[in-house]
Tab-separated table of C-alpha atoms in Angstrom:
chain	number	residue	atom	x	y	z
F	1	MET	CA	107.959	106.417	38.659
F	2	LYS	CA	106.384	106.859	42.100
F	3	LEU	CA	107.840	104.990	45.030
F	4	ASN	CA	105.350	103.527	47.428
F	5	PRO	CA	106.323	104.626	50.968
F	6	PRO	CA	106.827	101.866	53.518
F	7	ARG	CA	103.808	101.021	55.620
F	8	ARG	CA	103.692	102.535	59.066
F	9	GLN	CA	105.369	100.248	61.536
F	10	LYS	CA	104.115	99.447	65.003
F	11	LEU	CA	106.124	98.400	68.020
F	12	ARG	CA	105.375	95.719	70.525
F	13	VAL	CA	105.556	96.592	74.194
F	14	HIS	CA	108.704	94.555	74.810
F	15	GLU	CA	110.439	96.170	71.810
F	16	LEU	CA	109.791	99.712	73.051
F	17	ALA	CA	110.777	98.751	76.604
F	18	ARG	CA	114.087	97.430	75.291
F	19	GLU	CA	114.864	100.852	73.741
F	20	PHE	CA	114.830	102.479	77.184
F	21	GLY	CA	116.451	99.614	79.068
F	22	TRP	CA	113.207	98.953	80.964
F	23	THR	CA	111.475	95.699	81.724
F	24	SER	CA	108.195	95.043	79.942
F	25	ARG	CA	106.412	95.223	83.303
F	26	GLN	CA	107.733	98.753	83.927
F	27	LEU	CA	106.492	99.938	80.530
F	28	LEU	CA	103.116	98.226	81.044
F	29	ASP	CA	102.744	100.068	84.360
F	30	GLU	CA	103.546	103.388	82.666
F	31	LEU	CA	101.039	102.703	79.853
F	32	ARG	CA	98.297	101.841	82.337
F	33	ARG	CA	99.085	105.021	84.271
F	34	ARG	CA	98.379	106.888	81.028
F	35	GLY	CA	95.062	105.096	80.562
F	36	GLU	CA	96.229	102.801	77.741
F	37	PHE	CA	94.594	99.347	77.808
F	38	VAL	CA	97.481	96.944	77.167
F	39	LYS	CA	97.337	93.320	78.294
F	40	SER	CA	100.807	91.930	77.680
F	41	ALA	CA	104.316	92.632	76.419
F	42	ALA	CA	103.388	91.091	73.060
F	43	ASN	CA	100.698	93.684	72.320
F	44	THR	CA	101.447	96.282	69.644
F	45	LEU	CA	101.344	100.016	70.350
F	46	GLU	CA	99.886	102.640	68.039
F	47	ALA	CA	102.262	105.253	66.630
F	48	PRO	CA	100.849	108.184	68.708
F	49	VAL	CA	101.423	106.205	71.915
F	50	VAL	CA	104.996	105.379	70.887
F	51	ARG	CA	105.655	109.034	70.041
F	52	ALA	CA	104.314	110.219	73.392
F	53	ILE	CA	106.455	107.750	75.358
F	54	ARG	CA	109.588	108.682	73.403
F	55	ARG	CA	108.903	112.397	73.784
F	56	ASP	CA	108.329	112.264	77.544
F	57	PHE	CA	111.208	109.920	78.308
F	58	ALA	CA	113.701	111.157	75.723
F	59	ALA	CA	116.232	111.556	78.547
F	60	VAL	CA	116.685	107.802	78.659
F	61	GLY	CA	117.493	107.511	74.976
F	62	GLY	CA	115.886	105.602	72.140
F	63	PRO	CA	115.890	105.812	68.350
F	64	SER	CA	113.840	108.292	66.373
F	65	ASP	CA	110.196	107.628	65.494
F	66	LEU	CA	109.782	104.661	63.161
F	67	GLU	CA	107.247	106.622	61.127
F	68	THR	CA	110.020	108.949	59.975
F	69	ALA	CA	112.474	106.158	59.184
F	70	VAL	CA	113.059	105.354	55.495
F	71	THR	CA	114.162	101.941	54.316
F	72	ARG	CA	117.609	101.508	52.770
F	73	GLU	CA	116.084	100.528	49.423
F	74	LEU	CA	114.591	104.020	48.980
F	75	TYR	CA	117.992	105.654	49.408
F	76	GLY	CA	119.694	103.506	46.779
F	77	ARG	CA	123.454	102.930	46.686
F	78	SER	CA	124.203	105.781	49.138
F	79	ALA	CA	122.792	103.674	51.959
F	80	GLU	CA	125.160	100.777	51.361
F	81	PRO	CA	127.714	100.205	54.152
F	82	HIS	CA	130.742	100.574	51.874
F	83	ALA	CA	129.427	103.251	49.494
F	84	ALA	CA	132.156	105.598	48.196
F	85	ASP	CA	132.022	109.202	47.044
F	86	GLU	CA	133.071	110.360	43.579
F	87	SER	CA	136.735	110.704	44.561
F	88	GLY	CA	136.890	107.045	45.502
F	89	ASP	CA	137.290	107.722	49.230
F	90	SER	CA	135.300	105.809	51.758
F	91	PHE	CA	132.450	107.558	53.506
F	92	ALA	CA	134.399	107.441	56.790
F	93	ALA	CA	137.364	109.219	55.173
F	94	ALA	CA	135.119	111.887	53.653
F	95	LEU	CA	133.425	112.427	56.996
F	96	ALA	CA	136.795	112.769	58.752
F	97	ARG	CA	137.853	115.419	56.199
F	98	ALA	CA	134.654	117.389	56.747
F	99	LYS	CA	135.079	117.304	60.523
F	100	SER	CA	138.674	118.497	60.302
F	101	LYS	CA	137.573	121.538	58.272
F	102	SER	CA	134.682	122.487	60.520
F	103	VAL	CA	135.154	125.219	63.110
F	104	PRO	CA	133.946	124.221	66.573
F	105	LYS	CA	131.136	126.383	67.884
F	106	LYS	CA	131.339	128.013	71.269
F	107	ALA	CA	129.153	126.356	73.828
F	108	LYS	CA	126.207	128.510	74.795
F	109	SER	CA	125.885	129.131	78.491
F	110	ARG	CA	122.411	128.460	79.796
F	111	THR	CA	120.854	130.957	82.138
F	112	PRO	CA	118.916	129.135	84.873
F	113	GLN	CA	115.194	129.590	84.350
F	114	TRP	CA	113.513	131.687	87.036
F	115	ARG	CA	110.590	130.050	88.820
F	116	SER	CA	108.335	131.390	91.538
F	117	ALA	CA	108.710	130.005	95.057
F	118	ILE	CA	105.321	128.280	94.766
F	119	LEU	CA	106.159	126.574	91.465
F	120	GLN	CA	109.574	125.513	92.752
F	121	ALA	CA	107.999	124.013	95.878
F	122	ILE	CA	105.481	122.083	93.780
F	123	LEU	CA	108.278	120.667	91.624
F	124	ASP	CA	110.619	119.692	94.453
F	125	GLU	CA	108.148	118.585	97.120
F	126	VAL	CA	105.248	117.158	95.104
F	127	ILE	CA	106.199	116.256	91.529
F	128	VAL	CA	109.755	114.893	91.855
F	129	PRO	CA	108.956	112.580	94.822
F	130	ARG	CA	106.332	110.939	92.575
F	131	ARG	CA	108.840	110.231	89.791
F	132	PRO	CA	108.884	106.477	88.956
F	133	GLU	CA	111.992	104.866	90.431
F	134	HIS	CA	112.904	102.961	87.253
F	135	LEU	CA	113.521	106.162	85.255
F	136	ASP	CA	117.012	107.482	84.685
F	137	LYS	CA	117.753	111.095	85.553
F	138	PRO	CA	116.568	113.673	82.977
F	139	HIS	CA	119.083	115.693	80.931
F	140	GLY	CA	118.064	118.750	82.926
F	141	THR	CA	116.663	118.909	86.431
F	142	TYR	CA	113.150	117.844	85.439
F	143	PHE	CA	111.362	115.911	82.693
F	144	SER	CA	109.138	117.953	80.375
F	145	TRP	CA	106.027	116.146	81.629
F	146	GLU	CA	106.983	117.017	85.222
F	147	LEU	CA	107.204	120.704	84.333
F	148	LYS	CA	103.806	120.498	82.648
F	149	GLN	CA	102.189	118.884	85.708
F	150	ALA	CA	103.756	121.471	88.005
F	151	GLU	CA	102.521	124.364	85.840
F	152	GLU	CA	98.975	122.987	85.915
F	153	MET	CA	99.077	122.555	89.696
F	154	ASN	CA	100.576	126.031	90.127
F	155	ALA	CA	97.675	127.512	88.150
F	156	GLN	CA	95.195	125.835	90.523
F	157	TRP	CA	96.909	127.305	93.586
F	158	ALA	CA	97.091	130.726	91.936
F	159	ALA	CA	93.318	130.544	91.423
F	160	ALA	CA	92.874	129.534	95.075
F	161	ARG	CA	94.769	132.647	96.180
F	162	LEU	CA	92.372	134.758	94.151
F	163	ASN	CA	89.417	132.924	95.705
F	164	GLY	CA	90.297	133.516	99.343
F	165	LEU	CA	93.652	131.939	100.204
F	166	GLY	CA	95.028	135.322	101.210
F	167	CYS	CA	98.280	134.282	102.857
F	168	ASP	CA	101.932	134.763	101.945
F	169	ASP	CA	104.047	132.357	99.894
F	170	SER	CA	105.487	130.519	102.894
F	171	GLU	CA	102.026	129.643	104.220
F	172	VAL	CA	100.799	128.595	100.772
F	173	ILE	CA	103.813	126.284	100.533
F	174	GLY	CA	102.802	124.883	103.931
F	175	TRP	CA	99.364	124.028	102.545
F	176	ILE	CA	100.962	122.466	99.451
F	177	ARG	CA	103.193	120.242	101.603
F	178	LEU	CA	100.249	119.203	103.758
F	179	SER	CA	97.924	118.438	100.848
F	180	GLY	CA	100.423	117.018	98.368
F	181	GLY	CA	99.414	119.883	96.092
F	182	GLU	CA	95.890	118.539	95.648
F	183	ARG	CA	92.473	120.150	96.216
F	184	PRO	CA	93.533	123.719	97.085
F	185	GLN	CA	89.912	124.638	97.834
F	186	LEU	CA	90.187	122.696	101.115
F	187	ALA	CA	93.071	124.970	102.097
F	188	VAL	CA	90.901	127.984	101.234
F	189	ASP	CA	88.069	126.719	103.459
F	190	LEU	CA	90.339	126.065	106.441
F	191	PHE	CA	92.295	129.306	106.026
F	192	GLN	CA	89.085	131.340	105.988
F	193	GLY	CA	88.091	129.566	109.200
F	194	GLY	CA	91.284	130.744	110.866
F	195	VAL	CA	93.106	127.388	110.659
F	196	SER	CA	96.801	127.337	109.699
F	197	PRO	CA	98.654	124.475	107.940
F	198	GLU	CA	100.372	123.606	111.240
F	199	GLU	CA	97.008	123.344	113.020
F	200	ALA	CA	95.470	121.359	110.153
F	201	GLN	CA	98.115	118.666	110.543
F	202	LEU	CA	97.350	118.126	114.243
F	203	ARG	CA	96.118	114.682	115.274
F	204	LEU	CA	93.420	115.430	117.816
F	205	GLY	CA	91.124	113.121	119.715
F	206	TYR	CA	88.311	113.696	122.190
F	207	GLY	CA	88.370	117.034	123.982
F	208	GLY	CA	90.972	118.555	121.678
F	209	ARG	CA	93.749	116.351	123.045
F	210	ILE	CA	96.647	115.059	120.939
F	211	ASP	CA	96.060	111.483	119.769
F	212	PRO	CA	98.867	110.122	117.500
F	213	ARG	CA	96.628	107.238	116.408
F	214	ARG	CA	94.227	109.593	114.638
F	215	PRO	CA	94.638	110.927	111.086
F	216	THR	CA	95.429	114.621	110.778
F	217	LEU	CA	92.565	117.109	110.834
F	218	TYR	CA	93.249	117.863	107.169
F	219	GLN	CA	92.992	114.179	106.226
F	220	ARG	CA	89.714	113.831	108.098
F	221	LEU	CA	88.269	116.838	106.260
F	222	ARG	CA	89.554	115.538	102.918
F	223	ASP	CA	88.086	112.074	103.523
F	224	GLY	CA	84.752	113.424	104.741
F	225	HIS	CA	85.124	112.267	108.366
F	226	MET	CA	84.959	115.782	109.831
F	227	SER	CA	83.343	119.008	108.697
F	228	ARG	CA	85.047	122.372	108.477
F	229	SER	CA	83.165	123.658	111.520
F	230	GLU	CA	84.142	120.582	113.557
F	231	ILE	CA	87.807	121.133	112.720
F	232	ILE	CA	87.618	124.804	113.702
F	233	ALA	CA	86.015	123.817	117.023
F	234	ALA	CA	88.654	121.119	117.655
F	235	VAL	CA	91.498	123.581	117.016
F	236	ARG	CA	89.967	126.136	119.377
F	237	GLU	CA	89.563	123.490	122.086
F	238	TRP	CA	93.183	122.432	121.598
F	239	HIS	CA	94.282	126.050	122.099
F	240	ARG	CA	92.172	126.329	125.257
F	241	ASN	CA	93.777	123.174	126.661
F	242	ASN	CA	97.258	124.526	125.960
F	243	SER	CA	96.553	127.921	127.492
F	244	ALA	CA	95.018	126.313	130.597
F	245	GLY	CA	97.990	123.971	130.992
């Protein structure tokens, strides 16, 4: 006789939030950040969405996927709370016997994973500061999704170095700090114009003079308020003012 498997179960937003100890609002914010259109805590979530949330935030706990859960009726008598084995012992007693016979395994020492200076800077100075405040700490140093984002960003900066960002690691890290890791091509354009990260973060006004009220030169290039050639000219004028003073 074939047993019909239980229908796939869905979770409501507030039920999944409760697994992680979050508020419904915190989970709704995370879902919207992922591009999921969810109106309220009473909405149900599809199984792939639930799996993705549990996978990425496994560090904060939560039961296994409901799709893999099997109802007690399909297990039969072995799933009953007070089921006994053939010797008449309780399950708890049988489990205690098995544990007493098992030989403890030696804990494996983990070798810290090597990361390049650029990747490490992206993780510590770009990715981690963006971590949502309501999350608990991961089991390791980083969440898996943080490592994935950092790897993708690192690949973009590696491509930028091949396309003209011909400086050493310390200067590349300076550009990453200044830009928040975004749009490395802007760093390429400024570097090829002879502008350093320190110069790109100057706040200059008329005549190449320091003006703290102004955005940085990098921000003005990024936002389209200054061109590359205008920034190069402003930096040169700033140097002339300093040498004359």
